[in-house]
Amino acid sequence: MTSTAGTDAPWTDAGRPAEERVAALIGAMTLREKVAQLYGMWLGADPEGPGVAPHQSELEKGFDLDALLTQGLGQLTRAFGTNPVDPAAGAAALARMQRRIVEANRFGIPALVHEECLAGFTTWKATAYPVPLSWGATFDPDLVREMASRIGASMRSVGVHQGLAPVLDVVRDLRWGRVEETIGEDPYLVGTVATAYVQGLESTGIVATLKHFAGYSASRSGRNLAPVSMGPREFADVILPPFEMAVREGGVRSVMHSYAEVDGVPAAANRELLTGLLRDTWGFDGTVVADYFGIGFLKLLHGVAGTWGDAARLALTAGVDVELPGPKAYLEPLIEEVEAGRIDESLVDLSLTRVLSQKLELGLLDADWDARPLALTEAQLEPGADVTGTVDLDPAADRAIARRIAEEAVVLLKNDGVLPLAAAAALAVVGPASDDPFTMLGCYSFPSHVGAHHPELPLGVEIPTVLDAIRTEFAGSSVVAEPGCSVDGPETDGIAAAVEVARTADVAIVVLGDRAGLFGRGTSGEGCDAADLRLPGVQADLLEAVLDTGTPVVLVVDSGRPYALGTAPQRAAAIVQTFFPGEEGGGAIARVLSGAVNPSGRLPVSVPALPGGQPWTYLSQTLALRSEVSNLDPTPAYPFGAGIGYTSFAWSDLTVDGAAQAAPSSMPVDGEVTVGLTVRNTGERAGTEIVQLYLHDPVAEVTRPVVKLIGFARVPLEAGASATVSFRVPADVTSFVGRDLARIVEPGVIELRLGASSGDIRLTAEVELTGTRRVVDHTRALHCAVTIG
């Protein structure tokens, strides 16, 4: 095939307008060359191996790579995150592959390279950060933005262009295995933290990818990929707002459709969602990529496509631009559909325009583009060059960020005064999560995601366990350890030994939780759903047995979801919750126990009182709460937003528009009001209070959640210091979807509740919205501006 690449080709001329360059390139391409840009290729995946997903062997077949590359290639799938590879060696191999791709196709177009980056760059020897549920627990978007910029810099340094994160699914059922991947159960918290992550990743040039659009987290009974039964109001008020915020404010350049079928319509075939809402209403102009095998699932699982060509037609028409991880529908089946006239080639051109525009943005169409990554020299790309160990993806600066997030994410739920621990003479450390580095990691951290299949290799990063960190932090104490049981096994033989060491200790630290995995190979993670919210295995039995000893118990829960904790809320001396805190998590927990760190984390999800597995979140209407009409009480042991520290705070001086409120205030339905308060640190040490602003709408045309988070502020204060905190509240943030499915601001009385959690309201301002029912749209205000002074 004659090459048309070169410095004189119009699409390589960086001086021409982007639209002109893309149009010229498309005009020169054959149909097969066009389609080649609309799929990825998973070169390192083994169709016969364990894979990363069920049905992989049915959907990932071998291809004649040399033949395919002559047409070009849209994306390379997970060059680093498929098998353990030294970062420098992987970068060199990727650069050589990119040069092969460029040389093989007549336009000299390289592939866009994507990777997972949910809890750090998912590759061997890269920093393993805390999971997103820990990000939510920090209530600190600025810190998450900084973390994402570090992740993006690592990825870009070795030749990656796109990161498949963040997850913006809002938790609707704690039994769902992917709770650990979410940021929490509140759409505002999810939206603000996820948008910060997007901003951080995009600031490095990496394309962020919102997922999973939309409804995935609301699957029936918390089962992965189960159908979603949800009305349009709940979908619009709970599921969509985080995505809308990230599109409007994050500068995001890619969105991944979800596996969900909502009311019988799979997202991958939902044009109203992927084109009507995302593009036409919100104005998104980036690429929509398939969740892995999602287009094939239209035929294989959803049953809305009879052939692979039908699946291609449905997805392309809906607005899915790129099939990942590899081609199944977007290769021969798509070509055949176009040639048969069942798909207009203009639809291919539309997706291709978006794909090539993104490659142009990344510099991949420029004449001077070079495959050499930033981390390597040209000499290191030579065949035979030994580059092993020359690229560090876990530097001290990254570990420092991981440590800060892990520390801020620790949530202290109960403390009768036993914490901080003094230099105790004897500490017992029991529990299966106390001395297992895998219990610190989520299912998308490389050691859990891929490394578990390669037990012969080291983890790649240093991960001190909780026990390691306690022995370091309490070097002068006697520390005796017994696991008591495994994370999920039925054996109880070890409980007696754990009870014995606890009985003879001054304090027993009981470390329980999860071990992440994929598709049943763990107690948390993708495809690792829970039948109920009892601690996995026999851990609940171990906990009760240690509590029975009478020794003061500090319960540490290190998990991917919250669990019912038996009698611990009544009997434990202290309870600490953390969510897969990453490689620095062990030290973070130990420093909280010693008092070196004053905990400031708050629950991004409620901790249930009972294990019954009711699909419940704090965003519930009155009839979903405890009442006399049902014998079941869903009240959590600890509600959304809960958390305490080692100091105390007094809240006072509620103001509305700068004055004390003697009577209900008012604002127009298109206006705003400012509520303020004073927070004083009344304790003896510095600490951080998280001031949370909730909306209560007592009367509305449709039933509303009793409380809903609309703003928050992290307020660090030295001992004895105080600060004024104010929230400028636009009427827009009170909006909801009404009976006619329009988003409205409704006149009437609302309450603006300032609380330390959703269940601990300290101050309330009553405000009347005046005027007539007002319809708002995607241009409405999304935030309450916060001032701390």
mmCIF file with all atom_site columns, N, CA, C and O in Angstrom, residues 49-91:
data_model
loop_
_atom_site.group_PDB
_atom_site.id
_atom_site.type_symbol
_atom_site.label_atom_id
_atom_site.label_alt_id
_atom_site.label_comp_id
_atom_site.label_asym_id
_atom_site.label_entity_id
_atom_site.label_seq_id
_atom_site.pdbx_PDB_ins_code
_atom_site.Cartn_x
_atom_site.Cartn_y
_atom_site.Cartn_z
_atom_site.occupancy
_atom_site.B_iso_or_equiv
_atom_site.pdbx_formal_charge
_atom_site.auth_seq_id
_atom_site.auth_comp_id
_atom_site.auth_asym_id
_atom_site.auth_atom_id
_atom_site.pdbx_PDB_model_num
ATOM 1   N N  . GLY A 1 49 ? -6.190  -17.840 29.175 1.00 0.00 ? 49 GLY A N  1
ATOM 2   C CA . GLY A 1 49 ? -5.809  -17.669 30.571 1.00 0.00 ? 49 GLY A CA 1
ATOM 3   C C  . GLY A 1 49 ? -6.982  -17.264 31.433 1.00 0.00 ? 49 GLY A C  1
ATOM 4   O O  . GLY A 1 49 ? -8.140  -17.281 31.009 1.00 0.00 ? 49 GLY A O  1
ATOM 5   N N  . PRO A 1 50 ? -6.705  -16.868 32.708 1.00 0.00 ? 50 PRO A N  1
ATOM 6   C CA . PRO A 1 50 ? -7.784  -16.518 33.628 1.00 0.00 ? 50 PRO A CA 1
ATOM 7   C C  . PRO A 1 50 ? -8.545  -15.277 33.208 1.00 0.00 ? 50 PRO A C  1
ATOM 8   O O  . PRO A 1 50 ? -9.706  -15.121 33.528 1.00 0.00 ? 50 PRO A O  1
ATOM 9   N N  . GLY A 1 51 ? -7.899  -14.373 32.459 1.00 0.00 ? 51 GLY A N  1
ATOM 10  C CA . GLY A 1 51 ? -8.584  -13.188 31.955 1.00 0.00 ? 51 GLY A CA 1
ATOM 11  C C  . GLY A 1 51 ? -8.947  -12.220 33.061 1.00 0.00 ? 51 GLY A C  1
ATOM 12  O O  . GLY A 1 51 ? -8.694  -12.450 34.241 1.00 0.00 ? 51 GLY A O  1
ATOM 13  N N  . VAL A 1 52 ? -9.552  -11.118 32.670 1.00 0.00 ? 52 VAL A N  1
ATOM 14  C CA . VAL A 1 52 ? -10.009 -10.140 33.637 1.00 0.00 ? 52 VAL A CA 1
ATOM 15  C C  . VAL A 1 52 ? -11.513 -10.107 33.722 1.00 0.00 ? 52 VAL A C  1
ATOM 16  O O  . VAL A 1 52 ? -12.070 -9.414  34.557 1.00 0.00 ? 52 VAL A O  1
ATOM 17  N N  . ALA A 1 53 ? -12.207 -10.852 32.872 1.00 0.00 ? 53 ALA A N  1
ATOM 18  C CA . ALA A 1 53 ? -13.657 -10.808 32.869 1.00 0.00 ? 53 ALA A CA 1
ATOM 19  C C  . ALA A 1 53 ? -14.225 -12.089 32.301 1.00 0.00 ? 53 ALA A C  1
ATOM 20  O O  . ALA A 1 53 ? -13.627 -12.720 31.431 1.00 0.00 ? 53 ALA A O  1
ATOM 21  N N  . PRO A 1 54 ? -15.409 -12.499 32.797 1.00 0.00 ? 54 PRO A N  1
ATOM 22  C CA . PRO A 1 54 ? -16.100 -13.609 32.161 1.00 0.00 ? 54 PRO A CA 1
ATOM 23  C C  . PRO A 1 54 ? -16.394 -13.289 30.697 1.00 0.00 ? 54 PRO A C  1
ATOM 24  O O  . PRO A 1 54 ? -16.527 -12.130 30.315 1.00 0.00 ? 54 PRO A O  1
ATOM 25  N N  . HIS A 1 55 ? -16.485 -14.324 29.893 1.00 0.00 ? 55 HIS A N  1
ATOM 26  C CA . HIS A 1 55 ? -16.779 -14.220 28.458 1.00 0.00 ? 55 HIS A CA 1
ATOM 27  C C  . HIS A 1 55 ? -15.606 -13.667 27.653 1.00 0.00 ? 55 HIS A C  1
ATOM 28  O O  . HIS A 1 55 ? -15.731 -13.468 26.445 1.00 0.00 ? 55 HIS A O  1
ATOM 29  N N  . GLN A 1 56 ? -14.463 -13.414 28.294 1.00 0.00 ? 56 GLN A N  1
ATOM 30  C CA . GLN A 1 56 ? -13.318 -12.884 27.544 1.00 0.00 ? 56 GLN A CA 1
ATOM 31  C C  . GLN A 1 56 ? -12.911 -13.844 26.444 1.00 0.00 ? 56 GLN A C  1
ATOM 32  O O  . GLN A 1 56 ? -12.601 -13.420 25.325 1.00 0.00 ? 56 GLN A O  1
ATOM 33  N N  . SER A 1 57 ? -12.939 -15.148 26.735 1.00 0.00 ? 57 SER A N  1
ATOM 34  C CA . SER A 1 57 ? -12.507 -16.110 25.733 1.00 0.00 ? 57 SER A CA 1
ATOM 35  C C  . SER A 1 57 ? -13.456 -16.149 24.540 1.00 0.00 ? 57 SER A C  1
ATOM 36  O O  . SER A 1 57 ? -13.056 -16.517 23.430 1.00 0.00 ? 57 SER A O  1
ATOM 37  N N  . GLU A 1 58 ? -14.739 -15.768 24.772 1.00 0.00 ? 58 GLU A N  1
ATOM 38  C CA . GLU A 1 58 ? -15.705 -15.763 23.678 1.00 0.00 ? 58 GLU A CA 1
ATOM 39  C C  . GLU A 1 58 ? -15.587 -14.512 22.814 1.00 0.00 ? 58 GLU A C  1
ATOM 40  O O  . GLU A 1 58 ? -15.997 -14.509 21.657 1.00 0.00 ? 58 GLU A O  1
ATOM 41  N N  . LEU A 1 59 ? -15.047 -13.445 23.391 1.00 0.00 ? 59 LEU A N  1
ATOM 42  C CA . LEU A 1 59 ? -15.058 -12.154 22.708 1.00 0.00 ? 59 LEU A CA 1
ATOM 43  C C  . LEU A 1 59 ? -13.678 -11.676 22.279 1.00 0.00 ? 59 LEU A C  1
ATOM 44  O O  . LEU A 1 59 ? -13.556 -10.720 21.531 1.00 0.00 ? 59 LEU A O  1
ATOM 45  N N  . GLU A 1 60 ? -12.621 -12.315 22.787 1.00 0.00 ? 60 GLU A N  1
ATOM 46  C CA . GLU A 1 60 ? -11.264 -11.928 22.431 1.00 0.00 ? 60 GLU A CA 1
ATOM 47  C C  . GLU A 1 60 ? -10.601 -13.073 21.682 1.00 0.00 ? 60 GLU A C  1
ATOM 48  O O  . GLU A 1 60 ? -10.048 -13.990 22.298 1.00 0.00 ? 60 GLU A O  1
ATOM 49  N N  . LYS A 1 61 ? -10.677 -13.100 20.406 1.00 0.00 ? 61 LYS A N  1
ATOM 50  C CA . LYS A 1 61 ? -10.032 -14.134 19.606 1.00 0.00 ? 61 LYS A CA 1
ATOM 51  C C  . LYS A 1 61 ? -8.748  -13.589 18.982 1.00 0.00 ? 61 LYS A C  1
ATOM 52  O O  . LYS A 1 61 ? -8.531  -12.386 18.893 1.00 0.00 ? 61 LYS A O  1
ATOM 53  N N  . GLY A 1 62 ? -7.913  -14.488 18.526 1.00 0.00 ? 62 GLY A N  1
ATOM 54  C CA . GLY A 1 62 ? -6.677  -14.063 17.903 1.00 0.00 ? 62 GLY A CA 1
ATOM 55  C C  . GLY A 1 62 ? -6.898  -13.395 16.552 1.00 0.00 ? 62 GLY A C  1
ATOM 56  O O  . GLY A 1 62 ? -7.876  -13.661 15.848 1.00 0.00 ? 62 GLY A O  1
ATOM 57  N N  . PHE A 1 63 ? -5.988  -12.502 16.198 1.00 0.00 ? 63 PHE A N  1
ATOM 58  C CA . PHE A 1 63 ? -6.073  -11.784 14.928 1.00 0.00 ? 63 PHE A CA 1
ATOM 59  C C  . PHE A 1 63 ? -4.720  -11.844 14.234 1.00 0.00 ? 63 PHE A C  1
ATOM 60  O O  . PHE A 1 63 ? -3.685  -12.043 14.881 1.00 0.00 ? 63 PHE A O  1
ATOM 61  N N  . ASP A 1 64 ? -4.753  -11.648 12.932 1.00 0.00 ? 64 ASP A N  1
ATOM 62  C CA . ASP A 1 64 ? -3.521  -11.507 12.164 1.00 0.00 ? 64 ASP A CA 1
ATOM 63  C C  . ASP A 1 64 ? -3.062  -10.066 12.337 1.00 0.00 ? 64 ASP A C  1
ATOM 64  O O  . ASP A 1 64 ? -3.500  -9.165  11.625 1.00 0.00 ? 64 ASP A O  1
ATOM 65  N N  . LEU A 1 65 ? -2.200  -9.860  13.329 1.00 0.00 ? 65 LEU A N  1
ATOM 66  C CA . LEU A 1 65 ? -1.819  -8.502  13.702 1.00 0.00 ? 65 LEU A CA 1
ATOM 67  C C  . LEU A 1 65 ? -1.145  -7.769  12.546 1.00 0.00 ? 65 LEU A C  1
ATOM 68  O O  . LEU A 1 65 ? -1.457  -6.593  12.281 1.00 0.00 ? 65 LEU A O  1
ATOM 69  N N  . ASP A 1 66 ? -0.254  -8.442  11.842 1.00 0.00 ? 66 ASP A N  1
ATOM 70  C CA . ASP A 1 66 ? 0.442   -7.773  10.737 1.00 0.00 ? 66 ASP A CA 1
ATOM 71  C C  . ASP A 1 66 ? -0.541  -7.267  9.695  1.00 0.00 ? 66 ASP A C  1
ATOM 72  O O  . ASP A 1 66 ? -0.404  -6.152  9.188  1.00 0.00 ? 66 ASP A O  1
ATOM 73  N N  . ALA A 1 67 ? -1.554  -8.065  9.408  1.00 0.00 ? 67 ALA A N  1
ATOM 74  C CA . ALA A 1 67 ? -2.547  -7.650  8.418  1.00 0.00 ? 67 ALA A CA 1
ATOM 75  C C  . ALA A 1 67 ? -3.382  -6.494  8.935  1.00 0.00 ? 67 ALA A C  1
ATOM 76  O O  . ALA A 1 67 ? -3.665  -5.531  8.200  1.00 0.00 ? 67 ALA A O  1
ATOM 77  N N  . LEU A 1 68 ? -3.775  -6.564  10.191 1.00 0.00 ? 68 LEU A N  1
ATOM 78  C CA . LEU A 1 68 ? -4.607  -5.496  10.753 1.00 0.00 ? 68 LEU A CA 1
ATOM 79  C C  . LEU A 1 68 ? -3.862  -4.166  10.806 1.00 0.00 ? 68 LEU A C  1
ATOM 80  O O  . LEU A 1 68 ? -4.432  -3.111  10.523 1.00 0.00 ? 68 LEU A O  1
ATOM 81  N N  . LEU A 1 69 ? -2.597  -4.204  11.156 1.00 0.00 ? 69 LEU A N  1
ATOM 82  C CA . LEU A 1 69 ? -1.848  -2.958  11.332 1.00 0.00 ? 69 LEU A CA 1
ATOM 83  C C  . LEU A 1 69 ? -1.655  -2.203  10.026 1.00 0.00 ? 69 LEU A C  1
ATOM 84  O O  . LEU A 1 69 ? -1.405  -0.995  10.037 1.00 0.00 ? 69 LEU A O  1
ATOM 85  N N  . THR A 1 70 ? -1.788  -2.864  8.909  1.00 0.00 ? 70 THR A N  1
ATOM 86  C CA . THR A 1 70 ? -1.677  -2.129  7.640  1.00 0.00 ? 70 THR A CA 1
ATOM 87  C C  . THR A 1 70 ? -2.823  -1.136  7.465  1.00 0.00 ? 70 THR A C  1
ATOM 88  O O  . THR A 1 70 ? -2.704  -0.177  6.701  1.00 0.00 ? 70 THR A O  1
ATOM 89  N N  . GLN A 1 71 ? -3.906  -1.384  8.180  1.00 0.00 ? 71 GLN A N  1
ATOM 90  C CA . GLN A 1 71 ? -5.051  -0.467  8.106  1.00 0.00 ? 71 GLN A CA 1
ATOM 91  C C  . GLN A 1 71 ? -4.988  0.615   9.188  1.00 0.00 ? 71 GLN A C  1
ATOM 92  O O  . GLN A 1 71 ? -5.764  1.570   9.148  1.00 0.00 ? 71 GLN A O  1
ATOM 93  N N  . GLY A 1 72 ? -4.086  0.441   10.143 1.00 0.00 ? 72 GLY A N  1
ATOM 94  C CA . GLY A 1 72 ? -4.009  1.364   11.276 1.00 0.00 ? 72 GLY A CA 1
ATOM 95  C C  . GLY A 1 72 ? -4.602  0.734   12.521 1.00 0.00 ? 72 GLY A C  1
ATOM 96  O O  . GLY A 1 72 ? -5.127  -0.386  12.489 1.00 0.00 ? 72 GLY A O  1
ATOM 97  N N  . LEU A 1 73 ? -4.541  1.454   13.629 1.00 0.00 ? 73 LEU A N  1
ATOM 98  C CA . LEU A 1 73 ? -5.073  0.950   14.895 1.00 0.00 ? 73 LEU A CA 1
ATOM 99  C C  . LEU A 1 73 ? -5.491  2.126   15.760 1.00 0.00 ? 73 LEU A C  1
ATOM 100 O O  . LEU A 1 73 ? -4.723  3.060   15.973 1.00 0.00 ? 73 LEU A O  1
ATOM 101 N N  . GLY A 1 74 ? -6.709  2.041   16.291 1.00 0.00 ? 74 GLY A N  1
ATOM 102 C CA . GLY A 1 74 ? -7.229  3.124   17.123 1.00 0.00 ? 74 GLY A CA 1
ATOM 103 C C  . GLY A 1 74 ? -6.560  3.198   18.478 1.00 0.00 ? 74 GLY A C  1
ATOM 104 O O  . GLY A 1 74 ? -6.034  4.234   18.871 1.00 0.00 ? 74 GLY A O  1
ATOM 105 N N  . GLN A 1 75 ? -6.581  2.087   19.217 1.00 0.00 ? 75 GLN A N  1
ATOM 106 C CA . GLN A 1 75 ? -6.046  2.106   20.575 1.00 0.00 ? 75 GLN A CA 1
ATOM 107 C C  . GLN A 1 75 ? -5.256  0.841   20.870 1.00 0.00 ? 75 GLN A C  1
ATOM 108 O O  . GLN A 1 75 ? -5.527  -0.230  20.299 1.00 0.00 ? 75 GLN A O  1
ATOM 109 N N  . LEU A 1 76 ? -4.303  0.963   21.770 1.00 0.00 ? 76 LEU A N  1
ATOM 110 C CA . LEU A 1 76 ? -3.618  -0.171  22.375 1.00 0.00 ? 76 LEU A CA 1
ATOM 111 C C  . LEU A 1 76 ? -4.161  -0.333  23.786 1.00 0.00 ? 76 LEU A C  1
ATOM 112 O O  . LEU A 1 76 ? -4.162  0.621   24.575 1.00 0.00 ? 76 LEU A O  1
ATOM 113 N N  . THR A 1 77 ? -4.616  -1.531  24.102 1.00 0.00 ? 77 THR A N  1
ATOM 114 C CA . THR A 1 77 ? -5.237  -1.813  25.383 1.00 0.00 ? 77 THR A CA 1
ATOM 115 C C  . THR A 1 77 ? -4.212  -2.321  26.397 1.00 0.00 ? 77 THR A C  1
ATOM 116 O O  . THR A 1 77 ? -3.554  -3.333  26.163 1.00 0.00 ? 77 THR A O  1
ATOM 117 N N  . ARG A 1 78 ? -4.036  -1.587  27.447 1.00 0.00 ? 78 ARG A N  1
ATOM 118 C CA . ARG A 1 78 ? -3.331  -2.012  28.647 1.00 0.00 ? 78 ARG A CA 1
ATOM 119 C C  . ARG A 1 78 ? -1.973  -2.640  28.374 1.00 0.00 ? 78 ARG A C  1
ATOM 120 O O  . ARG A 1 78 ? -1.697  -3.782  28.741 1.00 0.00 ? 78 ARG A O  1
ATOM 121 N N  . ALA A 1 79 ? -1.103  -1.849  27.769 1.00 0.00 ? 79 ALA A N  1
ATOM 122 C CA . ALA A 1 79 ? 0.251   -2.320  27.487 1.00 0.00 ? 79 ALA A CA 1
ATOM 123 C C  . ALA A 1 79 ? 1.032   -2.602  28.765 1.00 0.00 ? 79 ALA A C  1
ATOM 124 O O  . ALA A 1 79 ? 1.978   -3.403  28.765 1.00 0.00 ? 79 ALA A O  1
ATOM 125 N N  . PHE A 1 80 ? 0.656   -1.937  29.859 1.00 0.00 ? 80 PHE A N  1
ATOM 126 C CA . PHE A 1 80 ? 1.361   -2.117  31.132 1.00 0.00 ? 80 PHE A CA 1
ATOM 127 C C  . PHE A 1 80 ? 0.561   -2.950  32.130 1.00 0.00 ? 80 PHE A C  1
ATOM 128 O O  . PHE A 1 80 ? 1.138   -3.578  33.006 1.00 0.00 ? 80 PHE A O  1
ATOM 129 N N  . GLY A 1 81 ? -0.745  -2.922  32.042 1.00 0.00 ? 81 GLY A N  1
ATOM 130 C CA . GLY A 1 81 ? -1.580  -3.496  33.081 1.00 0.00 ? 81 GLY A CA 1
ATOM 131 C C  . GLY A 1 81 ? -2.104  -4.882  32.806 1.00 0.00 ? 81 GLY A C  1
ATOM 132 O O  . GLY A 1 81 ? -3.048  -5.320  33.462 1.00 0.00 ? 81 GLY A O  1
ATOM 133 N N  . THR A 1 82 ? -1.504  -5.589  31.852 1.00 0.00 ? 82 THR A N  1
ATOM 134 C CA . THR A 1 82 ? -1.958  -6.933  31.515 1.00 0.00 ? 82 THR A CA 1
ATOM 135 C C  . THR A 1 82 ? -1.072  -7.999  32.141 1.00 0.00 ? 82 THR A C  1
ATOM 136 O O  . THR A 1 82 ? -1.553  -9.015  32.646 1.00 0.00 ? 82 THR A O  1
ATOM 137 N N  . ASN A 1 83 ? 0.231   -7.781  32.112 1.00 0.00 ? 83 ASN A N  1
ATOM 138 C CA . ASN A 1 83 ? 1.197   -8.696  32.715 1.00 0.00 ? 83 ASN A CA 1
ATOM 139 C C  . ASN A 1 83 ? 2.249   -7.878  33.452 1.00 0.00 ? 83 ASN A C  1
ATOM 140 O O  . ASN A 1 83 ? 2.465   -6.705  33.138 1.00 0.00 ? 83 ASN A O  1
ATOM 141 N N  . PRO A 1 84 ? 2.912   -8.477  34.435 1.00 0.00 ? 84 PRO A N  1
ATOM 142 C CA . PRO A 1 84 ? 3.973   -7.743  35.128 1.00 0.00 ? 84 PRO A CA 1
ATOM 143 C C  . PRO A 1 84 ? 5.107   -7.401  34.174 1.00 0.00 ? 84 PRO A C  1
ATOM 144 O O  . PRO A 1 84 ? 5.650   -8.284  33.501 1.00 0.00 ? 84 PRO A O  1
ATOM 145 N N  . VAL A 1 85 ? 5.446   -6.134  34.090 1.00 0.00 ? 85 VAL A N  1
ATOM 146 C CA . VAL A 1 85 ? 6.536   -5.698  33.234 1.00 0.00 ? 85 VAL A CA 1
ATOM 147 C C  . VAL A 1 85 ? 7.250   -4.547  33.932 1.00 0.00 ? 85 VAL A C  1
ATOM 148 O O  . VAL A 1 85 ? 6.606   -3.664  34.519 1.00 0.00 ? 85 VAL A O  1
ATOM 149 N N  . ASP A 1 86 ? 8.551   -4.588  33.931 1.00 0.00 ? 86 ASP A N  1
ATOM 150 C CA . ASP A 1 86 ? 9.310   -3.476  34.489 1.00 0.00 ? 86 ASP A CA 1
ATOM 151 C C  . ASP A 1 86 ? 8.908   -2.188  33.764 1.00 0.00 ? 86 ASP A C  1
ATOM 152 O O  . ASP A 1 86 ? 8.763   -2.179  32.529 1.00 0.00 ? 86 ASP A O  1
ATOM 153 N N  . PRO A 1 87 ? 8.687   -1.094  34.478 1.00 0.00 ? 87 PRO A N  1
ATOM 154 C CA . PRO A 1 87 ? 8.199   0.126   33.826 1.00 0.00 ? 87 PRO A CA 1
ATOM 155 C C  . PRO A 1 87 ? 9.053   0.592   32.661 1.00 0.00 ? 87 PRO A C  1
ATOM 156 O O  . PRO A 1 87 ? 8.523   0.977   31.609 1.00 0.00 ? 87 PRO A O  1
ATOM 157 N N  . ALA A 1 88 ? 10.353  0.584   32.820 1.00 0.00 ? 88 ALA A N  1
ATOM 158 C CA . ALA A 1 88 ? 11.226  1.044   31.733 1.00 0.00 ? 88 ALA A CA 1
ATOM 159 C C  . ALA A 1 88 ? 11.196  0.076   30.559 1.00 0.00 ? 88 ALA A C  1
ATOM 160 O O  . ALA A 1 88 ? 11.117  0.493   29.394 1.00 0.00 ? 88 ALA A O  1
ATOM 161 N N  . ALA A 1 89 ? 11.239  -1.215  30.851 1.00 0.00 ? 89 ALA A N  1
ATOM 162 C CA . ALA A 1 89 ? 11.167  -2.205  29.778 1.00 0.00 ? 89 ALA A CA 1
ATOM 163 C C  . ALA A 1 89 ? 9.829   -2.123  29.055 1.00 0.00 ? 89 ALA A C  1
ATOM 164 O O  . ALA A 1 89 ? 9.756   -2.253  27.830 1.00 0.00 ? 89 ALA A O  1
ATOM 165 N N  . GLY A 1 90 ? 8.771   -1.898  29.812 1.00 0.00 ? 90 GLY A N  1
ATOM 166 C CA . GLY A 1 90 ? 7.457   -1.747  29.199 1.00 0.00 ? 90 GLY A CA 1
ATOM 167 C C  . GLY A 1 90 ? 7.379   -0.521  28.322 1.00 0.00 ? 90 GLY A C  1
ATOM 168 O O  . GLY A 1 90 ? 6.788   -0.552  27.229 1.00 0.00 ? 90 GLY A O  1
ATOM 169 N N  . ALA A 1 91 ? 7.961   0.569   28.780 1.00 0.00 ? 91 ALA A N  1
ATOM 170 C CA . ALA A 1 91 ? 7.947   1.807   27.991 1.00 0.00 ? 91 ALA A CA 1
ATOM 171 C C  . ALA A 1 91 ? 8.729   1.634   26.692 1.00 0.00 ? 91 ALA A C  1
ATOM 172 O O  . ALA A 1 91 ? 8.320   2.118   25.630 1.00 0.00 ? 91 ALA A O  1
#
